[in-house]
């Protein structure tokens, strides 16, 4: 037999008598499926390493030595290979595998959550024996076992496919579930006293082929044939993971991950997976509310009454005394409608979707942008200059971890705290607040830059790796809420100057924040990443007016409101009392603002102080689009109806514009997008048809804003007896959506105060001691713990947790916050 040659296009093999072209290195099971031949399987998953556990994919393969049964999930295609998936020997092998799998598997399909979408059911019908020869009693286990708060295990259903254990180990890096026992007593379980406490445990439920792992929020809720589904986008964070939204009787019952090759690979964090409970909560706002003039609370009102009150307040205010905060929760269409209302109808540029915890918009949009695939290029270098992706952008963390662990990427961390990726980093360097520019300068070999609080030798080693490696991607964001954006921006610009070919991926976390920047919900910007001056002519062709000068950012808006210079403050899904790092400033801003108009999903401490409260629709209740941190636009699809009379945000903005006399304008999402395509150069060629054609992978928006270079920030080293405050976010906190999701409530770790062990000794404190952290803004008391992952000279606190609140210590007017630790 003469083997045909391997071509540049692939490897020629024969499958069931026809020649197909496999890709170099492709597994037989994948090549067959891609070319139209399905081979049954249980253990195989295209996003994990093959193990050949279940043997369901046995097929006859002839590699030149005669046909033999081989597992197709571990066998790479070779030139001239002959594969027979329909032979009598293959069918007999598949029949036998299924018969043995069913020896102990319970026939409880009518009560199993997997019933109706179970590969074991389907393959037994298609490839199985039809009846069992076994009459012996099946094995039984206690069921179910809650291996964490949201995942239940039915051990007798497990077929030992190794999917859950491989995901936990290879993908999530949380090897907390594994095989126990030997032989016929082998079972899947967690280690004693170690629950499956992973942020990504829900993925094991989705990939389990037999219902051994089930999700508590969905357990016994519905059957697959009861559900209807749309493919949409997760708006919980800025990654924009693709999801399937499944509902029954106008109620969302679960989110599933969809395998988008460019974004999330089918994975979701548990927060993304179970947040649907909040969207369907009975606590959702369903009607407008108006504060009574006598200050005795708010009352229900009609939309007509509420909108007239809004129009009266907005119409009586000068444009320069109107401000809009928030908007990252909105769709692109709604963001454009609100930008049009604020800047093109009212005429104010005091607009910011960030809440004093982000980065300057013209830096984010002006730096050369990377995609997730760019960052994960095999052999590339990733520089983390920002927050912990595992805590703030879970699905991005999974992609980054895969790149470092499996694809040979080199990770350099410049962070004040260890992260979920520190164990895989080639260089994990602790950088205290304010020191990032000096750290980058040292790493890049600049002379004369030395700080006592930086490890110069480690930075020099990282610099050598940076110079010797492949393409560089910088992940940039605020690594601490107690630090101003200046040092991060200076460090990012220094890397840009030193490495002109480096690309940057923003780690701004809030939902559709990148869409908000693209749509102009930022001071000095118009839709399409254009400045007020550059985009003026295109905007004025469709808008009645434009601001005459650049307005305040979020910090400036809050300061102006606190000083009584804002007559109308509009909050778009912005709980500023919970989200703005400087709590004192947020309180003073609400006190000093004239009329506060809040558009939100839930009542919050902030909306409780609003004069006008308008209920909005959730992401599962409207159509639109979303722009993720790469600039990739994907679609959002409505699945259920909003509660009460809640409206989509775009509809509220369009109604207000009409009532304010803006004249004929767009009045549907499609019309809003059509106008956007004329106002924005970067969106000109992206229409609904283009988005629909690329619904799974999305459309990447190209084009950069003019790069702004703020004045460099100067920060001194902390004093000998002081520590510098570091405040970071955790995956779970007291946030509004978490608080209204029963499956997520209670998962927040709570307040902790961490200090480097050497600093504890230097300050004369002991591990576990109660201490007071005293700063210029106030003080708080908490138990201090020794943490080797905390940068020397700093104290680390988590944001928005039960217990003392670090927001009471932060002064947003200062670049850093220094504290003194004292015994109570």
PDB file of C-alpha atoms in Angstrom, residues 13 25 31 63 83 89 128 137 212 214 243 280 326 444 486 535 537 551 578-579 612 655 749 760-761 763:
ATOM      1  CA  UNK A  13      -7.301   9.719   5.053  1.00  0.00           C
ATOM      2  CA  UNK A  25      -2.159  16.746  14.081  1.00  0.00           C
ATOM      3  CA  UNK A  31     -11.579  14.956  11.578  1.00  0.00           C
ATOM      4  CA  UNK A  63      -2.542   2.348   9.360  1.00  0.00           C
ATOM      5  CA  UNK A  83     -11.052   4.400   9.173  1.00  0.00           C
ATOM      6  CA  UNK A  89     -16.465  -5.174  14.508  1.00  0.00           C
ATOM      7  CA  UNK A 128     -26.598   0.011  22.168  1.00  0.00           C
ATOM      8  CA  UNK A 137     -28.771  -5.654  41.749  1.00  0.00           C
ATOM      9  CA  UNK A 212     -24.051  12.632  37.583  1.00  0.00           C
ATOM     10  CA  UNK A 214     -26.487  18.600  38.419  1.00  0.00           C
ATOM     11  CA  UNK A 243     -24.503  32.071  26.326  1.00  0.00           C
ATOM     12  CA  UNK A 280     -35.996  36.959  37.406  1.00  0.00           C
ATOM     13  CA  UNK A 326     -23.304  55.049  34.513  1.00  0.00           C
ATOM     14  CA  UNK A 444      12.791  48.163  30.600  1.00  0.00           C
ATOM     15  CA  UNK A 486      -2.384  57.974  36.947  1.00  0.00           C
ATOM     16  CA  UNK A 535     -16.776  64.070  15.180  1.00  0.00           C
ATOM     17  CA  UNK A 537     -19.795  67.554  11.648  1.00  0.00           C
ATOM     18  CA  UNK A 551     -17.118  68.032  30.453  1.00  0.00           C
ATOM     19  CA  UNK A 578     -21.877  50.978  46.562  1.00  0.00           C
ATOM     20  CA  UNK A 579     -19.729  51.373  43.453  1.00  0.00           C
ATOM     21  CA  UNK A 612     -37.403  59.866  40.252  1.00  0.00           C
ATOM     22  CA  UNK A 655     -39.125  59.137  24.957  1.00  0.00           C
ATOM     23  CA  UNK A 749     -15.453  35.789  51.633  1.00  0.00           C
ATOM     24  CA  UNK A 760       3.668  42.652  60.760  1.00  0.00           C
ATOM     25  CA  UNK A 761       6.962  42.192  62.579  1.00  0.00           C
ATOM     26  CA  UNK A 763       4.930  47.244  62.958  1.00  0.00           C
TER      27      UNK A 763
END
